[in-house]
Coordinates of C-alpha atoms and ligand atoms in Angstrom, one line a residue:
M1092 CA 22.0 -166.4 -9.1
Q1093 CA 22.9 -167.9 -5.8
S1094 CA 21.1 -170.6 -3.8
N1095 CA 23.0 -173.6 -2.5
D1096 CA 20.3 -174.8 -0.1
V1097 CA 18.8 -178.1 -1.4
H1098 CA 15.3 -179.0 -0.2
T1099 CA 13.9 -182.5 -0.5
I1100 CA 10.1 -182.3 -0.9
E1101 CA 7.8 -185.3 -0.5
T1102 CA 5.7 -186.3 -3.4
A1103 CA 3.9 -189.3 -4.8
P1104 CA 3.3 -190.9 -8.2
I1105 CA 0.8 -188.9 -10.3
T1106 CA -1.7 -190.7 -12.6
G1107 CA -1.1 -189.9 -16.2
Q1108 CA 2.6 -189.0 -16.0
K1109 CA 3.3 -191.1 -19.1
P1110 CA 4.8 -189.6 -22.3
G1111 CA 2.8 -190.0 -25.6
T1112 CA 4.0 -189.7 -29.1
S1113 CA 6.2 -186.8 -28.2
G1114 CA 6.9 -186.2 -24.5
L1115 CA 4.4 -185.5 -21.7
R1116 CA 1.6 -183.1 -22.8
K1117 CA -1.1 -181.8 -20.5
K1118 CA -3.3 -178.7 -20.0
V1119 CA -1.4 -175.8 -18.5
A1120 CA -3.8 -176.0 -15.5
V1121 CA -2.5 -179.5 -14.9
F1122 CA 1.2 -178.9 -15.5
S1123 CA 1.2 -175.8 -13.2
E1124 CA -0.5 -177.6 -10.3
P1125 CA 2.0 -177.4 -7.4
G1126 CA 4.4 -180.3 -7.6
Y1127 CA 3.2 -181.6 -11.0
L1128 CA 6.2 -180.5 -13.1
E1129 CA 8.5 -181.1 -10.2
T1130 CA 7.4 -184.7 -9.8
Y1131 CA 7.8 -185.5 -13.5
A1132 CA 11.1 -183.7 -13.9
Q1133 CA 12.5 -185.6 -10.9
A1134 CA 11.3 -188.9 -12.5
I1135 CA 13.5 -187.9 -15.5
F1136 CA 16.4 -187.0 -13.3
N1137 CA 16.1 -190.3 -11.5
A1138 CA 16.1 -192.2 -14.8
I1139 CA 19.2 -190.5 -16.2
T1140 CA 21.6 -190.1 -13.2
P1141 CA 22.3 -186.4 -13.9
A1142 CA 25.2 -185.7 -11.4
G1143 CA 28.1 -184.1 -13.1
K1144 CA 26.4 -183.9 -16.5
T1145 CA 25.6 -181.1 -19.0
F1146 CA 22.2 -180.5 -20.4
V1147 CA 20.5 -178.1 -22.8
L1148 CA 17.2 -176.4 -21.7
G1149 CA 14.8 -174.3 -23.7
G1150 CA 11.2 -174.0 -24.9
D1151 CA 8.9 -172.5 -27.5
G1152 CA 8.0 -169.6 -25.3
R1153 CA 4.4 -170.6 -24.6
F1154 CA 2.7 -169.6 -21.4
F1155 CA 4.4 -171.2 -18.3
N1156 CA 7.7 -171.5 -20.2
S1157 CA 9.7 -169.2 -17.9
D1158 CA 8.3 -170.6 -14.7
A1159 CA 9.1 -174.1 -15.9
I1160 CA 12.6 -173.1 -16.9
A1161 CA 13.2 -171.6 -13.4
T1162 CA 11.9 -174.8 -11.7
I1163 CA 14.0 -177.1 -13.9
L1164 CA 17.1 -175.0 -13.2
R1165 CA 16.6 -175.2 -9.5
M1166 CA 16.0 -178.9 -9.7
A1167 CA 19.0 -179.5 -11.9
A1168 CA 21.2 -177.7 -9.4
A1169 CA 19.7 -179.7 -6.6
N1170 CA 20.3 -183.0 -8.5
G1171 CA 24.0 -182.3 -9.0
V1172 CA 24.0 -181.3 -12.6
A1173 CA 27.3 -179.7 -13.6
K1174 CA 26.1 -177.4 -16.4
I1175 CA 23.0 -176.2 -18.1
I1176 CA 23.0 -174.4 -21.5
V1177 CA 19.8 -172.3 -21.7
G1178 CA 18.4 -170.3 -24.6
Q1179 CA 18.1 -166.5 -23.9
N1180 CA 14.8 -165.8 -22.3
G1181 CA 14.2 -169.5 -22.1
I1182 CA 13.7 -169.7 -25.9
L1183 CA 15.0 -172.5 -28.1
S1184 CA 13.3 -174.2 -31.0
T1185 CA 13.2 -178.0 -30.9
P1186 CA 15.7 -178.4 -33.8
A1187 CA 17.9 -175.8 -32.1
V1188 CA 18.0 -177.8 -28.9
S1189 CA 18.9 -180.9 -30.8
H1190 CA 21.7 -179.1 -32.6
L1191 CA 23.0 -177.6 -29.3
I1192 CA 23.1 -181.0 -27.6
R1193 CA 25.2 -182.4 -30.4
K1194 CA 27.4 -179.4 -31.0
R1195 CA 28.3 -179.0 -27.3
G1196 CA 28.5 -182.8 -26.6
A1197 CA 25.8 -182.4 -23.9
D1198 CA 24.4 -185.4 -22.2
G1199 CA 20.8 -184.5 -23.1
G1200 CA 18.2 -181.8 -23.1
F1201 CA 14.8 -180.6 -21.8
I1202 CA 12.4 -179.2 -24.3
L1203 CA 9.4 -177.3 -23.0
S1204 CA 6.7 -177.4 -25.7
A1205 CA 3.4 -178.9 -26.7
S1206 CA 4.4 -178.4 -30.3
H1207 CA 1.5 -177.3 -32.4
N1208 CA -1.1 -177.6 -29.6
P1209 CA -2.6 -174.2 -28.6
G1210 CA -0.9 -172.3 -25.8
G1211 CA -2.0 -169.7 -23.2
P1212 CA -3.4 -170.2 -19.7
N1213 CA -6.2 -172.5 -21.1
G1214 CA -3.9 -174.2 -23.6
D1215 CA -1.4 -177.0 -23.4
F1216 CA 2.1 -177.4 -22.1
G1217 CA 4.6 -180.2 -22.5
L1218 CA 8.0 -181.5 -21.4
K1219 CA 10.2 -183.7 -23.6
Y1220 CA 13.5 -185.2 -22.7
N1221 CA 16.1 -185.7 -25.5
T1222 CA 19.2 -187.9 -25.1
E1223 CA 22.9 -187.3 -26.0
N1224 CA 22.4 -187.9 -29.7
G1225 CA 20.1 -184.9 -29.7
G1226 CA 16.9 -186.9 -30.4
P1227 CA 13.8 -187.7 -28.5
A1228 CA 14.3 -190.3 -25.8
P1229 CA 14.0 -193.8 -27.3
E1230 CA 11.5 -196.3 -25.9
A1231 CA 13.9 -197.8 -23.4
T1232 CA 14.7 -194.4 -21.8
T1233 CA 11.0 -193.4 -21.9
N1234 CA 10.1 -196.7 -20.2
K1235 CA 12.7 -196.0 -17.5
I1236 CA 11.3 -192.5 -16.9
V1237 CA 7.8 -194.0 -16.6
A1238 CA 9.0 -196.6 -14.1
C1239 CA 10.7 -193.8 -12.0
A1240 CA 7.4 -191.8 -12.1
E1241 CA 5.5 -194.7 -10.8
E1242 CA 7.7 -195.1 -7.7
I1243 CA 8.6 -191.5 -7.0
S1244 CA 8.5 -190.4 -3.4
S1245 CA 10.3 -187.0 -3.3
Y1246 CA 11.9 -184.3 -5.5
R1247 CA 15.0 -182.2 -4.9
I1248 CA 15.0 -178.5 -5.5
T1249 CA 17.1 -175.5 -4.4
G1250 CA 15.6 -172.4 -2.7
D1251 CA 14.0 -169.5 -4.5
L1252 CA 15.6 -168.1 -7.6
P1253 CA 14.2 -164.5 -7.5
D1254 CA 16.4 -163.2 -10.3
A1255 CA 16.1 -166.2 -12.7
L1256 CA 14.1 -164.4 -15.3
E1257 CA 16.3 -161.4 -15.3
V1258 CA 19.4 -163.6 -15.7
L1259 CA 17.8 -165.5 -18.5
S1260 CA 17.7 -162.3 -20.6
N1261 CA 21.4 -161.8 -20.4
I1262 CA 23.8 -163.8 -22.5
G1263 CA 26.7 -165.0 -20.3
T1264 CA 27.7 -167.6 -17.7
Y1265 CA 26.4 -167.7 -14.2
A1266 CA 26.7 -169.9 -11.1
L1267 CA 23.7 -171.4 -9.5
G1268 CA 25.1 -173.0 -6.4
D1269 CA 27.7 -175.4 -7.8
M1270 CA 26.0 -175.6 -11.2
E1271 CA 27.1 -173.5 -14.2
V1272 CA 24.3 -171.8 -16.2
E1273 CA 25.2 -170.6 -19.7
I1274 CA 22.7 -168.4 -21.4
V1275 CA 23.1 -168.5 -25.2
D1276 CA 21.7 -166.7 -28.2
P1277 CA 19.0 -169.2 -29.5
V1278 CA 19.5 -168.4 -33.2
V1279 CA 23.3 -168.0 -33.9
D1280 CA 24.4 -171.7 -33.8
Y1281 CA 21.4 -172.9 -35.7
A1282 CA 21.8 -170.3 -38.4
A1283 CA 25.5 -171.2 -38.8
L1284 CA 24.5 -174.9 -39.3
M1285 CA 22.0 -173.9 -42.0
E1286 CA 24.7 -171.9 -43.8
E1287 CA 26.9 -175.0 -43.8
L1288 CA 24.2 -177.2 -45.4
F1289 CA 22.7 -174.8 -48.0
D1290 CA 24.0 -172.6 -50.8
F1291 CA 23.0 -169.2 -49.3
N1292 CA 24.6 -167.4 -52.2
A1293 CA 22.5 -169.2 -54.7
I1294 CA 19.3 -168.5 -52.7
R1295 CA 20.3 -164.9 -52.2
K1296 CA 20.9 -164.5 -55.9
M1297 CA 17.4 -165.9 -56.7
I1298 CA 15.8 -163.5 -54.2
D1299 CA 17.8 -160.6 -55.6
G1300 CA 16.5 -161.6 -59.0
G1301 CA 12.9 -161.0 -57.9
F1302 CA 11.9 -164.3 -56.3
T1303 CA 9.3 -163.6 -53.6
L1304 CA 8.4 -165.5 -50.5
R1305 CA 6.2 -165.4 -47.4
F1306 CA 7.0 -167.3 -44.2
D1307 CA 4.3 -167.5 -41.5
A1308 CA 5.8 -168.0 -38.1
M1309 CA 2.3 -168.3 -36.5
H1310 CA 3.5 -166.1 -33.6
A1311 CA 5.5 -169.1 -32.4
V1312 CA 9.2 -169.8 -31.9
T1313 CA 10.5 -169.6 -35.5
G1314 CA 9.8 -165.9 -35.7
P1315 CA 13.4 -164.8 -34.7
Y1316 CA 15.0 -167.7 -36.6
A1317 CA 13.2 -167.0 -39.8
T1318 CA 13.7 -163.2 -39.6
E1319 CA 17.4 -163.6 -39.1
I1320 CA 17.9 -166.3 -41.8
L1321 CA 15.4 -165.4 -44.5
E1322 CA 15.3 -161.6 -44.2
H1323 CA 18.7 -160.7 -42.8
R1324 CA 21.0 -163.3 -44.3
L1325 CA 19.1 -164.2 -47.5
G1326 CA 17.8 -160.8 -48.3
A1327 CA 14.0 -161.5 -48.4
A1328 CA 12.1 -158.2 -48.2
P1329 CA 11.3 -157.0 -44.7
G1330 CA 7.9 -158.3 -43.8
S1331 CA 8.4 -161.5 -45.7
V1332 CA 8.2 -163.2 -42.3
V1333 CA 4.7 -162.6 -41.0
N1334 CA 3.4 -163.2 -37.5
A1335 CA 7.0 -163.1 -36.6
V1336 CA 6.7 -162.1 -32.9
P1337 CA 6.5 -165.1 -30.6
L1338 CA 3.5 -164.8 -28.2
E1339 CA 2.8 -166.8 -25.1
D1340 CA -0.6 -167.8 -26.5
F1341 CA 0.5 -167.7 -30.2
G1342 CA -1.9 -164.8 -30.7
G1343 CA -4.8 -167.1 -29.8
G1344 CA -4.1 -169.3 -32.9
H1345 CA -3.3 -172.9 -33.3
P1346 CA 0.3 -173.0 -34.5
D1347 CA 0.0 -176.0 -36.7
P1348 CA 1.2 -175.5 -40.3
N1349 CA -1.4 -177.1 -42.4
P1350 CA -4.1 -175.8 -44.8
V1351 CA -6.6 -175.7 -41.9
W1352 CA -4.7 -173.8 -39.3
A1353 CA -2.4 -171.8 -41.6
K1354 CA -5.4 -170.8 -43.7
E1355 CA -4.3 -167.2 -43.9
L1356 CA -1.1 -168.2 -45.7
F1357 CA -2.8 -170.9 -47.7
D1358 CA -5.4 -168.5 -49.0
H1359 CA -2.7 -165.9 -49.8
M1360 CA -0.8 -168.4 -51.8
H1361 CA -3.9 -169.1 -53.9
G1362 CA -4.8 -165.4 -54.3
P1363 CA -3.8 -162.8 -56.9
D1364 CA -0.9 -161.4 -54.8
A1365 CA 0.7 -164.8 -54.1
P1366 CA 4.5 -164.7 -53.9
D1367 CA 6.6 -167.5 -55.5
F1368 CA 6.9 -169.5 -52.3
G1369 CA 5.1 -169.8 -49.0
A1370 CA 5.9 -171.7 -45.9
A1371 CA 4.9 -171.9 -42.2
S1372 CA 6.2 -173.6 -39.1
D1373 CA 4.7 -174.7 -35.8
G1374 CA 4.9 -173.8 -32.1
D1375 CA 8.3 -175.3 -31.5
G1376 CA 9.7 -175.0 -35.1
D1377 CA 10.0 -178.6 -36.1
R1378 CA 7.1 -178.8 -38.5
N1379 CA 6.7 -177.2 -41.9
M1380 CA 4.1 -176.5 -44.6
I1381 CA 5.3 -175.7 -48.2
V1382 CA 3.0 -174.0 -50.6
G1383 CA 3.9 -172.8 -54.1
R1384 CA 2.0 -170.1 -56.0
G1385 CA -1.5 -171.7 -56.3
I1386 CA -0.3 -175.2 -55.2
Y1387 CA 0.0 -176.9 -51.9
V1388 CA 2.7 -179.5 -51.4
A1389 CA 1.4 -182.5 -49.3
P1390 CA 4.1 -183.3 -46.7
S1391 CA 4.4 -186.9 -48.0
D1392 CA 5.2 -185.4 -51.5
S1393 CA 7.5 -182.9 -50.0
L1394 CA 9.6 -185.6 -48.4
A1395 CA 9.8 -187.4 -51.8
V1396 CA 10.7 -184.3 -53.7
L1397 CA 13.4 -183.4 -51.2
A1398 CA 14.8 -186.9 -51.3
A1399 CA 14.9 -186.8 -55.1
N1400 CA 16.7 -183.4 -55.2
A1401 CA 18.7 -183.2 -52.0
H1402 CA 22.0 -183.7 -53.9
L1403 CA 21.5 -180.2 -55.3
A1404 CA 22.3 -178.7 -51.9
P1405 CA 25.9 -178.6 -50.7
G1406 CA 25.2 -180.5 -47.5
Y1407 CA 23.8 -183.5 -49.4
A1408 CA 26.0 -183.3 -52.6
R1409 CA 27.4 -186.7 -51.9
G1410 CA 23.8 -188.2 -52.2
I1411 CA 21.7 -189.7 -49.4
A1412 CA 22.1 -193.1 -47.8
G1413 CA 18.4 -193.9 -47.3
V1414 CA 15.0 -192.4 -46.6
A1415 CA 12.8 -193.2 -43.6
R1416 CA 9.1 -192.4 -43.3
S1417 CA 6.5 -193.1 -40.6
M1418 CA 4.1 -195.9 -41.5
P1419 CA 1.1 -193.6 -42.2
T1420 CA 3.2 -191.4 -44.5
S1421 CA 2.5 -192.1 -48.2
A1422 CA 4.7 -194.4 -50.2
A1423 CA 6.0 -191.5 -52.4
S1424 CA 9.4 -191.4 -50.8
D1425 CA 9.8 -195.2 -51.2
R1426 CA 9.5 -194.8 -55.0
V1427 CA 12.4 -192.3 -55.0
A1428 CA 14.5 -194.6 -52.8
E1429 CA 13.9 -197.4 -55.2
K1430 CA 15.0 -195.3 -58.2
L1431 CA 18.1 -194.1 -56.3
G1432 CA 18.9 -197.6 -55.2
I1433 CA 19.0 -196.7 -51.6
E1434 CA 17.2 -198.1 -48.5
A1435 CA 13.7 -197.1 -47.6
F1436 CA 12.4 -197.6 -44.0
Q1437 CA 8.8 -197.6 -42.6
T1438 CA 8.8 -196.8 -38.9
P1439 CA 6.0 -196.2 -36.3
T1440 CA 4.7 -192.7 -35.8
G1441 CA 7.0 -190.3 -33.8
W1442 CA 10.4 -188.9 -34.5
K1443 CA 12.1 -191.1 -31.8
F1444 CA 11.9 -194.1 -34.2
F1445 CA 14.2 -192.4 -36.7
G1446 CA 17.1 -191.8 -34.2
N1447 CA 18.9 -195.1 -34.6
L1448 CA 18.6 -195.1 -38.4
L1449 CA 20.1 -191.6 -38.5
D1450 CA 22.8 -192.5 -35.9
A1451 CA 23.8 -195.6 -37.9
G1452 CA 24.0 -193.6 -41.2
R1453 CA 21.3 -195.8 -42.7
A1454 CA 18.9 -193.0 -43.3
T1455 CA 19.8 -189.4 -44.3
L1456 CA 16.3 -188.0 -44.8
C1457 CA 13.2 -188.7 -42.7
G1458 CA 9.6 -187.5 -42.8
E1459 CA 6.1 -187.8 -41.5
E1460 CA 2.8 -187.0 -43.1
S1461 CA 2.2 -184.6 -40.2
A1462 CA 4.4 -181.9 -41.8
G1463 CA 7.6 -183.2 -40.3
T1464 CA 10.8 -183.5 -42.4
G1465 CA 14.4 -183.6 -41.4
S1466 CA 17.8 -185.1 -41.9
D1467 CA 20.9 -186.3 -40.1
H1468 CA 22.0 -182.7 -39.4
V1469 CA 20.0 -183.0 -36.1
R1470 CA 17.9 -185.6 -34.5
E1471 CA 14.6 -183.8 -34.7
K1472 CA 12.4 -182.8 -37.6
D1473 CA 13.2 -179.3 -38.6
G1474 CA 10.8 -176.8 -40.1
L1475 CA 13.2 -174.1 -41.4
W1476 CA 15.6 -176.7 -42.7
A1477 CA 12.9 -178.0 -45.0
V1478 CA 12.1 -174.5 -46.1
L1479 CA 15.8 -173.8 -46.9
L1480 CA 16.2 -177.1 -48.7
W1481 CA 13.2 -176.3 -50.9
L1482 CA 14.7 -172.8 -51.6
N1483 CA 18.1 -174.3 -52.4
I1484 CA 16.4 -176.7 -54.9
L1485 CA 14.3 -173.9 -56.4
A1486 CA 17.4 -171.8 -56.8
V1487 CA 19.3 -174.5 -58.6
R1488 CA 16.5 -175.8 -60.8
D1489 CA 15.1 -172.4 -61.6
E1490 CA 11.6 -173.8 -61.9
S1491 CA 8.4 -173.1 -60.0
V1492 CA 7.1 -175.2 -57.1
A1493 CA 4.2 -176.3 -59.4
D1494 CA 6.6 -177.4 -62.2
I1495 CA 8.8 -179.3 -59.9
L1496 CA 5.9 -181.1 -58.4
L1497 CA 4.3 -182.0 -61.7
D1498 CA 7.7 -183.2 -63.0
H1499 CA 8.0 -185.4 -59.9
W1500 CA 4.6 -187.0 -60.4
Q1501 CA 5.4 -187.5 -64.1
T1502 CA 8.5 -189.4 -63.1
Y1503 CA 7.4 -191.4 -60.1
G1504 CA 3.6 -191.3 -60.3
R1505 CA 1.5 -189.6 -57.7
D1506 CA 0.4 -190.9 -54.3
Y1507 CA -2.8 -189.1 -53.7
Y1508 CA -3.0 -188.7 -49.9
S1509 CA -5.1 -187.3 -47.1
R1510 CA -5.6 -187.7 -43.4
H1511 CA -9.1 -187.7 -41.9
D1512 CA -9.3 -186.9 -38.2
Y1513 CA -12.3 -187.7 -35.9
E1514 CA -11.7 -185.5 -32.9
G1515 CA -13.1 -185.2 -29.4
L1516 CA -14.2 -188.8 -29.3
D1517 CA -15.1 -190.7 -26.2
T1518 CA -11.9 -192.6 -25.3
D1519 CA -13.7 -195.9 -24.8
A1520 CA -15.6 -195.6 -28.1
A1521 CA -12.4 -194.8 -30.0
N1522 CA -10.6 -197.8 -28.4
A1523 CA -13.5 -200.0 -29.3
V1524 CA -13.3 -199.1 -33.0
M1525 CA -9.6 -200.0 -33.0
A1526 CA -10.1 -203.2 -31.0
D1527 CA -13.0 -204.4 -33.1
L1528 CA -11.1 -203.8 -36.4
K1529 CA -8.0 -205.5 -35.0
T1530 CA -10.0 -208.6 -34.1
R1531 CA -11.4 -208.8 -37.7
L1532 CA -8.1 -208.2 -39.5
P1533 CA -7.6 -211.9 -40.4
T1534 CA -11.0 -212.1 -42.0
L1535 CA -10.6 -209.1 -44.2
P1536 CA -8.3 -210.1 -47.1
G1537 CA -10.5 -211.0 -50.0
Q1538 CA -13.5 -209.0 -48.8
T1539 CA -14.9 -206.2 -51.0
A1540 CA -16.2 -203.0 -49.6
A1541 CA -17.4 -200.0 -51.7
S1542 CA -15.8 -201.5 -54.9
L1543 CA -12.4 -202.1 -53.4
T1544 CA -11.1 -205.5 -52.4
V1545 CA -8.8 -205.8 -49.3
S1546 CA -5.6 -207.6 -50.3
A1547 CA -3.9 -207.4 -46.8
A1548 CA -4.7 -206.3 -43.3
E1549 CA -2.0 -205.8 -40.7
D1550 CA -1.5 -204.7 -37.1
F1551 CA 1.7 -202.8 -37.6
A1552 CA 4.7 -203.8 -35.5
Y1553 CA 8.3 -202.5 -36.0
T1554 CA 11.6 -204.2 -35.3
D1555 CA 14.4 -201.6 -35.1
P1556 CA 17.0 -202.8 -37.6
I1557 CA 19.8 -201.3 -35.4
D1558 CA 19.1 -202.4 -31.9
G1559 CA 16.4 -205.1 -32.5
S1560 CA 13.9 -203.4 -30.2
V1561 CA 10.3 -204.2 -31.0
A1562 CA 7.3 -201.8 -31.0
T1563 CA 3.9 -203.4 -31.4
G1564 CA 0.4 -202.1 -31.8
Q1565 CA 1.5 -199.1 -33.9
G1566 CA -1.6 -198.8 -36.1
L1567 CA -3.7 -200.9 -38.4
I1568 CA -3.0 -201.1 -42.1
L1569 CA -5.6 -202.0 -44.8
T1570 CA -4.1 -202.6 -48.3
Y1571 CA -6.5 -202.7 -51.2
E1572 CA -6.1 -204.1 -54.7
G1573 CA -5.3 -201.4 -57.2
G1574 CA -2.8 -199.3 -55.2
A1575 CA -4.9 -198.0 -52.3
R1576 CA -3.9 -198.2 -48.7
A1577 CA -5.6 -197.0 -45.4
M1578 CA -4.1 -196.7 -42.0
L1579 CA -5.9 -196.2 -38.7
R1580 CA -4.4 -195.2 -35.3
L1581 CA -5.3 -193.2 -32.3
S1582 CA -3.4 -189.9 -31.6
G1583 CA -0.9 -189.9 -28.8
T1584 CA -0.5 -186.2 -28.5
G1585 CA -3.9 -184.9 -27.5
T1586 CA -4.9 -183.7 -24.0
E1587 CA -8.6 -184.2 -24.2
G1588 CA -10.7 -187.3 -25.2
A1589 CA -9.4 -189.3 -28.2
T1590 CA -8.7 -188.6 -31.8
L1591 CA -9.0 -191.3 -34.5
R1592 CA -6.7 -190.7 -37.4
V1593 CA -7.6 -192.3 -40.7
Y1594 CA -4.8 -192.0 -43.3
L1595 CA -5.7 -192.7 -46.9
E1596 CA -3.7 -193.0 -50.1
Q1597 CA -4.2 -194.1 -53.7
Y1598 CA -1.4 -194.4 -56.3
A1599 CA -1.7 -193.1 -59.8
P1600 CA 1.1 -194.2 -62.2
P1601 CA 3.2 -191.6 -64.2
D1602 CA 0.9 -192.0 -67.2
G1603 CA -2.2 -191.9 -65.1
D1604 CA -4.4 -188.9 -64.2
L1605 CA -2.1 -186.8 -62.0
T1606 CA -4.1 -183.6 -61.5
R1607 CA -7.3 -184.8 -59.9
D1608 CA -8.9 -183.3 -56.8
T1609 CA -7.4 -185.3 -53.9
Q1610 CA -10.6 -186.1 -52.0
E1611 CA -12.2 -187.2 -55.3
A1612 CA -9.2 -189.3 -56.2
L1613 CA -9.5 -191.0 -52.8
S1614 CA -13.3 -191.4 -52.7
D1615 CA -13.2 -195.2 -53.2
V1616 CA -10.6 -195.8 -50.4
I1617 CA -12.5 -193.4 -48.1
A1618 CA -15.8 -195.2 -48.7
A1619 CA -14.3 -198.7 -48.3
T1620 CA -12.4 -197.8 -45.2
T1621 CA -15.2 -196.1 -43.3
Q1622 CA -17.3 -199.1 -44.1
V1623 CA -14.7 -201.7 -43.1
A1624 CA -13.8 -199.9 -39.9
K1625 CA -17.5 -199.3 -39.1
I1626 CA -16.7 -195.7 -38.3
E1627 CA -20.2 -194.3 -38.6
K1628 CA -21.9 -197.2 -37.0
M1629 CA -19.6 -197.3 -33.9
L1630 CA -18.8 -193.6 -33.5
G1631 CA -22.0 -192.0 -34.9
R1632 CA -19.8 -189.7 -37.0
A1633 CA -20.8 -189.4 -40.7
A1634 CA -17.8 -187.3 -41.6
P1635 CA -14.3 -186.4 -40.1
D1636 CA -13.8 -183.1 -38.2
V1637 CA -10.5 -182.2 -40.0
I1638 CA -9.4 -183.2 -43.5
S1639 CA -5.8 -182.5 -44.2
Ligands
G1P924 C1 1.4 -186.3 -34.1 C2 1.7 -186.7 -35.5 C3 3.0 -187.4 -35.5 C4 4.1 -186.6 -34.8 C5 3.6 -186.1 -33.5 C6 4.6 -185.2 -32.8 O1 1.2 -187.5 -33.3 O2 0.7 -187.5 -36.1 O3 3.4 -187.7 -36.8 O4 5.3 -187.3 -34.7 O5 2.4 -185.5 -33.6 O6 4.8 -184.0 -33.6 P1 -0.2 -188.2 -33.0 O7 -1.1 -187.1 -32.4 O8 -0.7 -188.6 -34.3 O9 0.2 -189.2 -32.0
ZN925 ZN1 6.4 -179.3 -33.2

């Protein structure tokens, strides 16, 4: 690398350069328009005063990843950054970026990913900025970035970097003008962290003893991580990691680990050749799906089971300080916290809201219903971490996933849970449903719909217990008599139209019926909520597009 010539290029604010639930996500066609990425990246640089600082840079390998890495390197050099640590070939999973920032004491990091959204030339791309604690930029930083994007007039970039991609493939340290570029193996540090947290010997022994597993990397970033950890270090049979080669378009798939998009794995786990344990992760490696032989573990239940059993893994042997979950995640983990006598937190959707609780040592485990689970080992959710904690628990308890789940429900009761998504909605129509329901909230308590009576109705706002910052308008909550709850909010990660998410739960006590079909167990709260929110009337949709 060479290039010391800094160019200042004129630009102007671009409509829509405002991060959503998790960074800025747009269609590749939008992100790759000349000046688009540059303008947003400069807004970030303007917001964080980068001169003399060290950052981590990497992405999930989706289409446009390498081009974006080269652009950000050139802009970092032009903005006076002292050092950038980059994953080899531009690859780093989201949790691996978080870990590297923390391990190296870096000032922040740039993650190139649109998570589970499809990739390829017609797919999505994204850019997320993480701060020095390794976590997603909190609201205050994000607002600063938005303010800078709104008044931007130029960006700084060095001249061409013809050999950037070649250099990215070689581990080592290089100079780009005055900036140091260190290319690192994306897996090594992360794998070492996992070995510290979990009893690899116990898991290896279980696998040697005949325990079988399948991990579906969905042709996304966890392929190399899972192959190294599960097959090479823990001894799972070669081929246990499937769809292990990361592809720019994820093989045309939708790398979202849930029963709909990871159907191949889901069906395999319910078929005659099912191994003992199945799992999958998403585009950038922060989500997870856990499936036992013949049984799917809902993410909200997974968080609760992990919280109840975390002490069985060496990294959590001292116990956990508290459990945090996002508002639409079921109350299952609250019940575990209550029994353990530890704090339980309910935050808005998005991992950024867990950061302060983790930093302050108030929460050790965090989770979201959208297949995100993690702990204070990094400041992101972490797909493989959840898989390894499950394996550690299975190795110690020597029981099947199904037995562990049933035992959990018999102890705490079961929170039947499902999310119904109405996709591709007209944005105005979706906003109207939320606005209409919000106006009617005060009138709802006491009203009965489809056999359920509303006991409380709330527009969710959150006051961060650490810094006192307030986030309002974070979703609407309907609580019904008899242990049912429904939450409604609009997705903040889509790139087309609007998606209405309706989250539904119904509690059954330990001595209740614990093995019902989920949708059937939720039928009353589904009927009541669609009626109360006037979904069919206002959207013309008789049923959701995706049920998970
Ligand atoms: C979705 C999930 C949310 C998660 C986010 C980023 O956001 O629902 O839990 O934090 O992706 O992975 P949404 O599209 O609902 O705004
Ligand atoms: Zn993700």
